[in-house]
Amino acid sequence: MPEPLHNRITRPLLYQSVIQRLLEMAEQGEVSPGDAFPPERELVQRWEISRNVLREAFHVLTERGIVSSIQGKGRFLRKLPDRAMTRESTVMAMEKSSLSEVYAVRLALELFGIDLAVEQASDNDIRKLREKYEEIKRHFLRTKKVKGEFELHLGYASLAGNFMLEQLVSTTIKLISEFMSTTFVEVLHRHDVGDYIRDHGRIIEHIENRDAAEAKKVLTEHFNTTTAWIKNYKRKP
């Protein structure tokens, strides 16, 4: 039986409302980690929405590492790793775990990219990256914000001269952007312009000097700052 009219999901951004409802099911214990969500037909009837909207919502949550799909069996709320079992809410613990995993994969990719860049990138390509850095640095100083910083990380991947590496780094950045624009937006705002200018300046300097070890050291420290914030993040009441 459909829910009362005042409880129905309405536009705009219908699939985002469905995402919120699905997360509420996890938060309220209607679906526990490792359990299957109700079948599509049931949710479509309950919320009076189309299958396409429901599938889009599940797609977003799958990309964020909260939902897993098993062909022929349905969609499941992700099981939390033991290390992620805390007193936090189920959804927050899952999102922290997923985002931390994305950062770990992205760091591994970018470290590999630094090795390739130092070995293979031309002096001219490195010079162009330096020019991009100086441009973004001016933007940081003017706006006092670090928006656009991902361009530098894509620049490092581009220097590696490996198309698939660049695509994978781009994919992880898109996932991180989704998290940072929603649950972890406060973490995004903690980033200090001066720290970012310093870190990227040092990374590029080490690439210019063909010193992969030092460039990777600074990059790792740069990532560790953010992942520590994520680990300790607590949503404001």
PDB file of C-alpha atoms in Angstrom:
ATOM      1  CA  MET A   1       0.000   0.000   0.000  1.00  0.00           C
ATOM      2  CA  PRO A   2       1.448   3.445  -0.967  1.00  0.00           C
ATOM      3  CA  GLU A   3       2.580   5.717   1.832  1.00  0.00           C
ATOM      4  CA  PRO A   4       0.420   8.776   2.656  1.00  0.00           C
ATOM      5  CA  LEU A   5       0.713  11.679   0.238  1.00  0.00           C
ATOM      6  CA  HIS A   6       2.672  13.868   2.687  1.00  0.00           C
ATOM      7  CA  ASN A   7       5.288  11.105   3.011  1.00  0.00           C
ATOM      8  CA  ARG A   8       5.746  10.569  -0.712  1.00  0.00           C
ATOM      9  CA  ILE A   9       8.978  11.488  -2.431  1.00  0.00           C
ATOM     10  CA  THR A  10       8.561  14.477  -4.698  1.00  0.00           C
ATOM     11  CA  ARG A  11      10.681  16.370  -7.185  1.00  0.00           C
ATOM     12  CA  PRO A  12      13.051  18.194  -7.665  1.00  0.00           C
ATOM     13  CA  LEU A  13      16.073  15.863  -7.695  1.00  0.00           C
ATOM     14  CA  LEU A  14      13.902  12.842  -7.108  1.00  0.00           C
ATOM     15  CA  TYR A  15      16.704  10.284  -7.124  1.00  0.00           C
ATOM     16  CA  GLN A  16      18.502  12.218  -4.359  1.00  0.00           C
ATOM     17  CA  SER A  17      15.389  11.952  -2.215  1.00  0.00           C
ATOM     18  CA  VAL A  18      15.349   8.223  -2.885  1.00  0.00           C
ATOM     19  CA  ILE A  19      19.012   8.002  -1.862  1.00  0.00           C
ATOM     20  CA  GLN A  20      18.095   9.649   1.436  1.00  0.00           C
ATOM     21  CA  ARG A  21      15.246   7.193   1.987  1.00  0.00           C
ATOM     22  CA  LEU A  22      17.533   4.233   1.309  1.00  0.00           C
ATOM     23  CA  LEU A  23      20.105   5.594   3.760  1.00  0.00           C
ATOM     24  CA  GLU A  24      17.353   6.060   6.346  1.00  0.00           C
ATOM     25  CA  MET A  25      16.471   2.381   5.974  1.00  0.00           C
ATOM     26  CA  ALA A  26      20.062   1.555   6.928  1.00  0.00           C
ATOM     27  CA  GLU A  27      20.205   4.131   9.716  1.00  0.00           C
ATOM     28  CA  GLN A  28      16.983   2.946  11.304  1.00  0.00           C
ATOM     29  CA  GLY A  29      17.904  -0.739  11.119  1.00  0.00           C
ATOM     30  CA  GLU A  30      15.295  -1.680   8.552  1.00  0.00           C
ATOM     31  CA  VAL A  31      18.221  -3.059   6.520  1.00  0.00           C
ATOM     32  CA  SER A  32      21.344  -4.202   8.393  1.00  0.00           C
ATOM     33  CA  PRO A  33      24.885  -4.476   6.977  1.00  0.00           C
ATOM     34  CA  GLY A  34      25.021  -7.546   4.748  1.00  0.00           C
ATOM     35  CA  ASP A  35      21.232  -7.724   4.333  1.00  0.00           C
ATOM     36  CA  ALA A  36      19.315  -7.311   1.089  1.00  0.00           C
ATOM     37  CA  PHE A  37      17.142  -4.281   0.390  1.00  0.00           C
ATOM     38  CA  PRO A  38      13.490  -4.985  -0.412  1.00  0.00           C
ATOM     39  CA  PRO A  39      12.858  -5.911  -4.075  1.00  0.00           C
ATOM     40  CA  GLU A  40      12.541  -3.138  -6.662  1.00  0.00           C
ATOM     41  CA  ARG A  41       8.815  -3.754  -7.090  1.00  0.00           C
ATOM     42  CA  GLU A  42       8.152  -3.254  -3.383  1.00  0.00           C
ATOM     43  CA  LEU A  43      10.121   0.009  -3.165  1.00  0.00           C
ATOM     44  CA  VAL A  44       8.602   1.368  -6.375  1.00  0.00           C
ATOM     45  CA  GLN A  45       5.109   0.764  -5.032  1.00  0.00           C
ATOM     46  CA  ARG A  46       5.914   2.013  -1.535  1.00  0.00           C
ATOM     47  CA  TRP A  47       7.327   5.347  -2.714  1.00  0.00           C
ATOM     48  CA  GLU A  48       5.348   5.697  -5.962  1.00  0.00           C
ATOM     49  CA  ILE A  49       8.423   6.235  -8.107  1.00  0.00           C
ATOM     50  CA  SER A  50       9.700   4.786 -11.367  1.00  0.00           C
ATOM     51  CA  ARG A  51      12.167   1.928 -11.593  1.00  0.00           C
ATOM     52  CA  ASN A  52      14.598   4.226 -13.411  1.00  0.00           C
ATOM     53  CA  VAL A  53      14.688   6.664 -10.504  1.00  0.00           C
ATOM     54  CA  LEU A  54      15.206   3.850  -7.997  1.00  0.00           C
ATOM     55  CA  ARG A  55      17.975   2.339 -10.116  1.00  0.00           C
ATOM     56  CA  GLU A  56      19.733   5.705 -10.396  1.00  0.00           C
ATOM     57  CA  ALA A  57      19.675   6.050  -6.597  1.00  0.00           C
ATOM     58  CA  PHE A  58      21.085   2.545  -6.158  1.00  0.00           C
ATOM     59  CA  HIS A  59      23.732   3.286  -8.810  1.00  0.00           C
ATOM     60  CA  VAL A  60      24.961   6.320  -6.847  1.00  0.00           C
ATOM     61  CA  LEU A  61      25.114   4.345  -3.595  1.00  0.00           C
ATOM     62  CA  THR A  62      26.930   1.506  -5.356  1.00  0.00           C
ATOM     63  CA  GLU A  63      29.548   3.937  -6.652  1.00  0.00           C
ATOM     64  CA  ARG A  64      29.951   5.266  -3.118  1.00  0.00           C
ATOM     65  CA  GLY A  65      30.612   1.769  -1.806  1.00  0.00           C
ATOM     66  CA  ILE A  66      27.485   1.581   0.353  1.00  0.00           C
ATOM     67  CA  VAL A  67      25.444  -0.851  -1.738  1.00  0.00           C
ATOM     68  CA  SER A  68      26.588  -3.990  -3.542  1.00  0.00           C
ATOM     69  CA  SER A  69      24.656  -5.796  -6.270  1.00  0.00           C
ATOM     70  CA  ILE A  70      24.655  -9.542  -6.850  1.00  0.00           C
ATOM     71  CA  GLN A  71      23.182 -10.703 -10.146  1.00  0.00           C
ATOM     72  CA  GLY A  72      20.003 -12.657  -9.549  1.00  0.00           C
ATOM     73  CA  LYS A  73      20.017 -12.037  -5.788  1.00  0.00           C
ATOM     74  CA  GLY A  74      19.416  -8.315  -5.386  1.00  0.00           C
ATOM     75  CA  ARG A  75      21.055  -5.305  -3.804  1.00  0.00           C
ATOM     76  CA  PHE A  76      22.696  -5.491  -0.406  1.00  0.00           C
ATOM     77  CA  LEU A  77      23.799  -3.017   2.226  1.00  0.00           C
ATOM     78  CA  ARG A  78      27.549  -3.334   2.355  1.00  0.00           C
ATOM     79  CA  LYS A  79      29.146  -5.242   5.204  1.00  0.00           C
ATOM     80  CA  LEU A  80      31.424  -3.072   7.291  1.00  0.00           C
ATOM     81  CA  PRO A  81      35.052  -4.100   7.739  1.00  0.00           C
ATOM     82  CA  ASP A  82      35.739  -5.007  11.397  1.00  0.00           C
ATOM     83  CA  ARG A  83      38.028  -2.017  11.731  1.00  0.00           C
ATOM     84  CA  ALA A  84      35.121   0.263  10.785  1.00  0.00           C
ATOM     85  CA  MET A  85      32.823  -1.022  13.534  1.00  0.00           C
ATOM     86  CA  THR A  86      32.422   1.940  15.833  1.00  0.00           C
ATOM     87  CA  ARG A  87      29.719   3.640  17.821  1.00  0.00           C
ATOM     88  CA  GLU A  88      29.040   5.883  14.877  1.00  0.00           C
ATOM     89  CA  SER A  89      25.892   5.573  12.828  1.00  0.00           C
ATOM     90  CA  THR A  90      25.871   2.767  10.277  1.00  0.00           C
ATOM     91  CA  VAL A  91      25.825   5.135   7.311  1.00  0.00           C
ATOM     92  CA  MET A  92      28.614   7.376   8.632  1.00  0.00           C
ATOM     93  CA  ALA A  93      30.830   4.379   9.361  1.00  0.00           C
ATOM     94  CA  MET A  94      30.200   3.045   5.862  1.00  0.00           C
ATOM     95  CA  GLU A  95      30.900   6.352   4.167  1.00  0.00           C
ATOM     96  CA  LYS A  96      34.105   6.861   6.144  1.00  0.00           C
ATOM     97  CA  SER A  97      35.246   3.367   5.231  1.00  0.00           C
ATOM     98  CA  SER A  98      34.389   3.819   1.548  1.00  0.00           C
ATOM     99  CA  LEU A  99      36.017   7.228   1.260  1.00  0.00           C
ATOM    100  CA  SER A 100      39.162   6.037   3.031  1.00  0.00           C
ATOM    101  CA  GLU A 101      39.376   3.102   0.611  1.00  0.00           C
ATOM    102  CA  VAL A 102      39.003   5.386  -2.394  1.00  0.00           C
ATOM    103  CA  TYR A 103      41.809   7.587  -1.073  1.00  0.00           C
ATOM    104  CA  ALA A 104      44.026   4.521  -0.543  1.00  0.00           C
ATOM    105  CA  VAL A 105      43.485   3.401  -4.135  1.00  0.00           C
ATOM    106  CA  ARG A 106      44.009   6.894  -5.484  1.00  0.00           C
ATOM    107  CA  LEU A 107      47.246   7.318  -3.542  1.00  0.00           C
ATOM    108  CA  ALA A 108      48.580   4.014  -4.899  1.00  0.00           C
ATOM    109  CA  LEU A 109      47.720   5.105  -8.445  1.00  0.00           C
ATOM    110  CA  GLU A 110      49.285   8.543  -8.072  1.00  0.00           C
ATOM    111  CA  LEU A 111      52.462   7.189  -6.487  1.00  0.00           C
ATOM    112  CA  PHE A 112      52.861   4.838  -9.441  1.00  0.00           C
ATOM    113  CA  GLY A 113      52.202   7.794 -11.723  1.00  0.00           C
ATOM    114  CA  ILE A 114      54.960   9.811 -10.078  1.00  0.00           C
ATOM    115  CA  ASP A 115      57.442   7.030 -10.862  1.00  0.00           C
ATOM    116  CA  LEU A 116      56.389   6.998 -14.507  1.00  0.00           C
ATOM    117  CA  ALA A 117      56.404  10.794 -14.748  1.00  0.00           C
ATOM    118  CA  VAL A 118      59.922  11.116 -13.372  1.00  0.00           C
ATOM    119  CA  GLU A 119      61.179   8.407 -15.722  1.00  0.00           C
ATOM    120  CA  GLN A 120      59.343   9.365 -18.904  1.00  0.00           C
ATOM    121  CA  ALA A 121      57.901  12.902 -18.897  1.00  0.00           C
ATOM    122  CA  SER A 122      59.613  15.413 -21.144  1.00  0.00           C
ATOM    123  CA  ASP A 123      61.059  18.621 -19.749  1.00  0.00           C
ATOM    124  CA  ASN A 124      58.479  20.508 -21.804  1.00  0.00           C
ATOM    125  CA  ASP A 125      55.561  18.593 -20.267  1.00  0.00           C
ATOM    126  CA  ILE A 126      56.904  19.236 -16.773  1.00  0.00           C
ATOM    127  CA  ARG A 127      57.281  22.920 -17.629  1.00  0.00           C
ATOM    128  CA  LYS A 128      53.616  23.030 -18.681  1.00  0.00           C
ATOM    129  CA  LEU A 129      52.620  21.483 -15.357  1.00  0.00           C
ATOM    130  CA  ARG A 130      54.664  24.135 -13.554  1.00  0.00           C
ATOM    131  CA  GLU A 131      52.762  26.806 -15.505  1.00  0.00           C
ATOM    132  CA  LYS A 132      49.444  25.207 -14.528  1.00  0.00           C
ATOM    133  CA  TYR A 133      50.557  25.177 -10.895  1.00  0.00           C
ATOM    134  CA  GLU A 134      51.456  28.889 -10.993  1.00  0.00           C
ATOM    135  CA  GLU A 135      48.051  29.654 -12.509  1.00  0.00           C
ATOM    136  CA  ILE A 136      46.193  27.656  -9.847  1.00  0.00           C
ATOM    137  CA  LYS A 137      48.390  29.156  -7.132  1.00  0.00           C
ATOM    138  CA  ARG A 138      47.265  32.641  -8.166  1.00  0.00           C
ATOM    139  CA  HIS A 139      43.659  31.427  -8.105  1.00  0.00           C
ATOM    140  CA  PHE A 140      44.127  30.014  -4.582  1.00  0.00           C
ATOM    141  CA  LEU A 141      45.600  33.263  -3.311  1.00  0.00           C
ATOM    142  CA  ARG A 142      42.876  35.346  -4.940  1.00  0.00           C
ATOM    143  CA  THR A 143      39.905  33.278  -3.768  1.00  0.00           C
ATOM    144  CA  LYS A 144      41.374  31.868  -0.517  1.00  0.00           C
ATOM    145  CA  LYS A 145      39.889  28.530  -1.577  1.00  0.00           C
ATOM    146  CA  VAL A 146      41.448  25.316  -2.898  1.00  0.00           C
ATOM    147  CA  LYS A 147      38.844  24.705  -5.591  1.00  0.00           C
ATOM    148  CA  GLY A 148      40.602  23.426  -8.687  1.00  0.00           C
ATOM    149  CA  GLU A 149      43.279  21.511  -6.788  1.00  0.00           C
ATOM    150  CA  PHE A 150      42.223  18.253  -8.414  1.00  0.00           C
ATOM    151  CA  GLU A 151      43.555  19.640 -11.717  1.00  0.00           C
ATOM    152  CA  LEU A 152      47.070  19.319 -10.362  1.00  0.00           C
ATOM    153  CA  HIS A 153      46.547  15.703  -9.366  1.00  0.00           C
ATOM    154  CA  LEU A 154      45.220  14.978 -12.848  1.00  0.00           C
ATOM    155  CA  GLY A 155      48.288  16.789 -14.145  1.00  0.00           C
ATOM    156  CA  TYR A 156      50.583  14.376 -12.308  1.00  0.00           C
ATOM    157  CA  ALA A 157      48.682  11.431 -13.786  1.00  0.00           C
ATOM    158  CA  SER A 158      48.873  12.981 -17.238  1.00  0.00           C
ATOM    159  CA  LEU A 159      52.653  13.295 -16.956  1.00  0.00           C
ATOM    160  CA  ALA A 160      52.867   9.529 -16.539  1.00  0.00           C
ATOM    161  CA  GLY A 161      51.853   9.062 -20.164  1.00  0.00           C
ATOM    162  CA  ASN A 162      49.528   6.178 -19.295  1.00  0.00           C
ATOM    163  CA  PHE A 163      45.966   6.643 -20.518  1.00  0.00           C
ATOM    164  CA  MET A 164      44.381   4.032 -18.233  1.00  0.00           C
ATOM    165  CA  LEU A 165      46.154   5.410 -15.176  1.00  0.00           C
ATOM    166  CA  GLU A 166      44.817   8.878 -15.966  1.00  0.00           C
ATOM    167  CA  GLN A 167      41.284   7.499 -16.383  1.00  0.00           C
ATOM    168  CA  LEU A 168      41.433   5.613 -13.089  1.00  0.00           C
ATOM    169  CA  VAL A 169      42.727   8.645 -11.192  1.00  0.00           C
ATOM    170  CA  SER A 170      39.927  10.706 -12.745  1.00  0.00           C
ATOM    171  CA  THR A 171      37.357   8.139 -11.605  1.00  0.00           C
ATOM    172  CA  THR A 172      38.594   8.183  -8.005  1.00  0.00           C
ATOM    173  CA  ILE A 173      38.568  11.979  -8.000  1.00  0.00           C
ATOM    174  CA  LYS A 174      34.935  12.004  -9.144  1.00  0.00           C
ATOM    175  CA  LEU A 175      33.997   9.638  -6.333  1.00  0.00           C
ATOM    176  CA  ILE A 176      35.836  11.751  -3.774  1.00  0.00           C
ATOM    177  CA  SER A 177      34.138  14.890  -5.086  1.00  0.00           C
ATOM    178  CA  GLU A 178      30.743  13.252  -4.532  1.00  0.00           C
ATOM    179  CA  PHE A 179      31.583  12.493  -0.903  1.00  0.00           C
ATOM    180  CA  MET A 180      33.149  15.910  -0.306  1.00  0.00           C
ATOM    181  CA  SER A 181      30.154  17.762  -1.711  1.00  0.00           C
ATOM    182  CA  THR A 182      27.757  15.927   0.601  1.00  0.00           C
ATOM    183  CA  THR A 183      28.671  14.114   3.820  1.00  0.00           C
ATOM    184  CA  PHE A 184      32.220  15.451   4.172  1.00  0.00           C
ATOM    185  CA  VAL A 185      31.801  19.016   2.954  1.00  0.00           C
ATOM    186  CA  GLU A 186      33.157  20.309   6.278  1.00  0.00           C
ATOM    187  CA  VAL A 187      36.368  18.335   5.723  1.00  0.00           C
ATOM    188  CA  LEU A 188      36.733  20.006   2.335  1.00  0.00           C
ATOM    189  CA  HIS A 189      36.511  23.421   3.958  1.00  0.00           C
ATOM    190  CA  ARG A 190      39.306  22.590   6.412  1.00  0.00           C
ATOM    191  CA  HIS A 191      41.929  22.590   3.672  1.00  0.00           C
ATOM    192  CA  ASP A 192      44.403  25.426   4.031  1.00  0.00           C
ATOM    193  CA  VAL A 193      45.394  27.377   0.915  1.00  0.00           C
ATOM    194  CA  GLY A 194      48.957  27.879   2.131  1.00  0.00           C
ATOM    195  CA  ASP A 195      49.464  24.178   2.793  1.00  0.00           C
ATOM    196  CA  TYR A 196      48.221  23.245  -0.653  1.00  0.00           C
ATOM    197  CA  ILE A 197      50.441  25.799  -2.365  1.00  0.00           C
ATOM    198  CA  ARG A 198      53.441  24.505  -0.423  1.00  0.00           C
ATOM    199  CA  ASP A 199      52.751  20.817  -0.977  1.00  0.00           C
ATOM    200  CA  HIS A 200      52.173  21.029  -4.707  1.00  0.00           C
ATOM    201  CA  GLY A 201      55.118  23.371  -5.158  1.00  0.00           C
ATOM    202  CA  ARG A 202      57.380  20.822  -3.485  1.00  0.00           C
ATOM    203  CA  ILE A 203      55.965  17.902  -5.488  1.00  0.00           C
ATOM    204  CA  ILE A 204      56.542  19.687  -8.784  1.00  0.00           C
ATOM    205  CA  GLU A 205      60.022  20.787  -7.736  1.00  0.00           C
ATOM    206  CA  HIS A 206      60.962  17.174  -6.991  1.00  0.00           C
ATOM    207  CA  ILE A 207      59.529  16.032 -10.332  1.00  0.00           C
ATOM    208  CA  GLU A 208      61.591  18.725 -12.057  1.00  0.00           C
ATOM    209  CA  ASN A 209      64.653  17.351 -10.278  1.00  0.00           C
ATOM    210  CA  ARG A 210      63.675  13.797 -11.318  1.00  0.00           C
ATOM    211  CA  ASP A 211      63.512  12.803  -7.657  1.00  0.00           C
ATOM    212  CA  ALA A 212      60.624  10.341  -7.443  1.00  0.00           C
ATOM    213  CA  ALA A 213      61.289   9.309  -3.830  1.00  0.00           C
ATOM    214  CA  GLU A 214      60.961  12.858  -2.460  1.00  0.00           C
ATOM    215  CA  ALA A 215      57.962  13.693  -4.653  1.00  0.00           C
ATOM    216  CA  LYS A 216      56.190  10.549  -3.425  1.00  0.00           C
ATOM    217  CA  LYS A 217      57.039  11.378   0.181  1.00  0.00           C
ATOM    218  CA  VAL A 218      55.402  14.809  -0.054  1.00  0.00           C
ATOM    219  CA  LEU A 219      52.399  13.380  -1.934  1.00  0.00           C
ATOM    220  CA  THR A 220      51.877  10.735   0.758  1.00  0.00           C
ATOM    221  CA  GLU A 221      52.022  13.342   3.533  1.00  0.00           C
ATOM    222  CA  HIS A 222      49.583  15.472   1.544  1.00  0.00           C
ATOM    223  CA  PHE A 223      47.100  12.585   1.372  1.00  0.00           C
ATOM    224  CA  ASN A 224      47.615  11.543   4.981  1.00  0.00           C
ATOM    225  CA  THR A 225      46.465  14.936   6.237  1.00  0.00           C
ATOM    226  CA  THR A 226      43.077  14.549   4.573  1.00  0.00           C
ATOM    227  CA  THR A 227      42.595  10.878   5.456  1.00  0.00           C
ATOM    228  CA  ALA A 228      43.304  11.673   9.114  1.00  0.00           C
ATOM    229  CA  TRP A 229      40.597  14.339   9.034  1.00  0.00           C
ATOM    230  CA  ILE A 230      38.163  11.838   7.523  1.00  0.00           C
ATOM    231  CA  LYS A 231      38.968   9.213  10.170  1.00  0.00           C
ATOM    232  CA  ASN A 232      38.372  11.675  13.016  1.00  0.00           C
ATOM    233  CA  TYR A 233      35.452  13.497  11.430  1.00  0.00           C
ATOM    234  CA  LYS A 234      32.286  13.846  13.452  1.00  0.00           C
ATOM    235  CA  ARG A 235      29.194  15.343  11.910  1.00  0.00           C
ATOM    236  CA  LYS A 236      27.984  18.447  13.707  1.00  0.00           C
ATOM    237  CA  PRO A 237      24.607  17.989  15.442  1.00  0.00           C
TER     238      PRO A 237
END
